[in-house]
CSV table of C-alpha atoms in Angstrom, one decimal:
chain,number,residue,atom,x,y,z
A,1,UNK,CA,0.0,0.0,0.1
A,2,UNK,CA,1.4,3.4,-1.0
A,3,UNK,CA,1.2,6.6,1.1
A,4,UNK,CA,-1.3,7.9,-1.5
A,5,UNK,CA,-3.6,5.0,-0.7
A,6,UNK,CA,-3.3,5.6,3.0
A,7,UNK,CA,-4.4,9.4,2.6
A,8,UNK,CA,-8.1,8.9,2.4
A,9,UNK,CA,-8.1,6.7,5.4
A,10,UNK,CA,-6.3,9.1,7.6
A,11,UNK,CA,-7.8,12.4,6.4
A,12,UNK,CA,-11.4,12.3,8.1
A,13,UNK,CA,-9.4,11.4,11.3
A,14,UNK,CA,-7.2,14.4,10.8
A,15,UNK,CA,-9.9,16.8,9.8
A,16,UNK,CA,-12.0,16.0,12.8
A,17,UNK,CA,-9.0,15.8,15.2
A,18,UNK,CA,-10.0,12.3,16.1
A,19,UNK,CA,-13.6,13.1,17.0
A,20,UNK,CA,-16.4,10.8,16.0
A,21,UNK,CA,-19.4,12.8,17.1
A,22,UNK,CA,-20.4,16.5,16.7
A,23,UNK,CA,-20.9,18.7,19.8
A,24,UNK,CA,-24.5,19.5,20.7
A,25,UNK,CA,-27.5,18.3,19.0
A,26,UNK,CA,-27.2,16.0,16.0
A,27,UNK,CA,-27.6,17.5,12.6
A,28,UNK,CA,-30.4,15.9,10.5
A,29,UNK,CA,-29.5,14.9,7.0
A,30,UNK,CA,-32.0,17.4,5.6
A,31,UNK,CA,-31.3,20.2,8.1
A,32,UNK,CA,-30.7,23.6,6.4
A,33,UNK,CA,-27.5,25.2,7.2
A,34,UNK,CA,-26.8,29.0,6.6
A,35,UNK,CA,-23.8,31.1,7.3
A,36,UNK,CA,-24.6,33.7,10.1
A,37,UNK,CA,-23.8,37.3,9.8
A,38,UNK,CA,-21.2,37.0,12.5
A,39,UNK,CA,-19.0,34.8,10.2
A,40,UNK,CA,-18.0,37.7,8.3
A,41,UNK,CA,-16.4,39.7,11.0
A,42,UNK,CA,-12.7,38.8,11.7
A,43,UNK,CA,-12.9,35.1,12.3
A,44,UNK,CA,-9.5,33.3,12.4
A,45,UNK,CA,-8.1,29.9,13.1
A,46,UNK,CA,-10.5,27.8,10.9
A,47,UNK,CA,-9.5,24.8,8.9
A,48,UNK,CA,-9.9,25.1,5.2
A,49,UNK,CA,-12.9,22.6,5.4
A,50,UNK,CA,-14.6,25.1,7.9
A,51,UNK,CA,-14.0,28.0,5.5
A,52,UNK,CA,-15.4,26.0,2.4
A,53,UNK,CA,-18.7,25.1,4.4
A,54,UNK,CA,-19.0,28.9,5.4
A,55,UNK,CA,-18.7,29.8,1.6
A,56,UNK,CA,-21.1,27.1,0.5
A,57,UNK,CA,-23.7,28.1,3.2
A,58,UNK,CA,-23.9,31.8,2.0
A,59,UNK,CA,-26.9,30.1,0.2
A,60,UNK,CA,-29.0,27.8,2.6
A,61,UNK,CA,-27.8,24.2,1.9
A,62,UNK,CA,-28.8,20.8,3.3
A,63,UNK,CA,-26.3,18.7,5.3
A,64,UNK,CA,-26.5,16.1,2.5
A,65,UNK,CA,-25.8,18.6,-0.1
A,66,UNK,CA,-22.8,19.9,1.8
A,67,UNK,CA,-21.4,16.3,2.3
A,68,UNK,CA,-21.7,15.8,-1.5
A,69,UNK,CA,-20.1,19.1,-2.5
A,70,UNK,CA,-17.3,18.6,-0.2
A,71,UNK,CA,-16.6,15.0,-0.9
A,72,UNK,CA,-16.7,14.1,2.8
A,73,UNK,CA,-18.7,11.6,4.8
A,74,UNK,CA,-21.8,12.9,6.5
A,75,UNK,CA,-20.3,12.2,9.9
A,76,UNK,CA,-17.2,14.3,9.2
A,77,UNK,CA,-19.5,17.3,7.8
A,78,UNK,CA,-21.7,16.9,10.9
A,79,UNK,CA,-18.5,17.3,13.2
A,80,UNK,CA,-17.4,20.3,11.3
A,81,UNK,CA,-20.9,21.9,11.4
A,82,UNK,CA,-20.8,21.2,15.2
A,83,UNK,CA,-17.5,23.3,15.4
A,84,UNK,CA,-19.1,26.2,13.4
A,85,UNK,CA,-22.3,26.1,15.4
A,86,UNK,CA,-20.3,26.3,18.6
A,87,UNK,CA,-18.6,29.4,17.4
A,88,UNK,CA,-21.9,30.9,16.3
A,89,UNK,CA,-20.8,31.0,12.6
A,90,UNK,CA,-23.8,29.1,11.1
A,91,UNK,CA,-27.5,28.6,11.9
A,92,UNK,CA,-29.2,25.3,11.3
A,93,UNK,CA,-33.0,24.7,11.0
A,94,UNK,CA,-35.0,21.6,10.2
A,95,UNK,CA,-36.3,21.4,6.7
A,96,UNK,CA,-40.0,22.4,6.6
A,97,UNK,CA,-42.4,19.4,6.6
A,98,UNK,CA,-45.9,19.1,5.3
A,99,UNK,CA,-47.2,19.4,9.0
A,100,UNK,CA,-45.3,22.9,9.4
A,101,UNK,CA,-46.8,24.4,6.1
A,102,UNK,CA,-49.9,26.5,6.3
A,103,UNK,CA,-53.2,24.9,5.3
A,104,UNK,CA,-54.1,25.1,1.7
A,105,UNK,CA,-57.3,27.1,2.8
A,106,UNK,CA,-55.2,29.9,4.4
A,107,UNK,CA,-52.9,30.1,1.3
A,108,UNK,CA,-55.9,30.5,-0.9
A,109,UNK,CA,-57.3,33.3,1.3
A,110,UNK,CA,-54.0,35.1,1.1
A,111,UNK,CA,-53.8,34.9,-2.5
A,112,UNK,CA,-57.3,36.1,-2.9
A,113,UNK,CA,-56.6,39.1,-0.6
A,114,UNK,CA,-53.6,39.9,-2.6
A,115,UNK,CA,-55.4,39.8,-5.9
A,116,UNK,CA,-58.1,42.0,-4.4
A,117,UNK,CA,-55.6,44.7,-3.7
């Protein structure tokens, strides 16, 4: 086995500094992540992967999309997101479910009200 073949096996361990779980609550696969305004004010000491997440999350992104874009495992991405959340650099919210959406009747009334204006 060459050193090049060993790289991918060691890299996640190195990126997470040996951690196997994120701090705080677990990030759901479909949680929506967004860079918070405080991320733009003099933040230093972040790993390149952290910076990449902050760049990607200028537009709200799901945890699954981030893992795909970064080419990292979901667990590694969740750990990195935990680091950023601990520093107040991202916000996370669950994806809207059908139960959280307003009733169709209410939406129709709002549309009718807007049309009447």
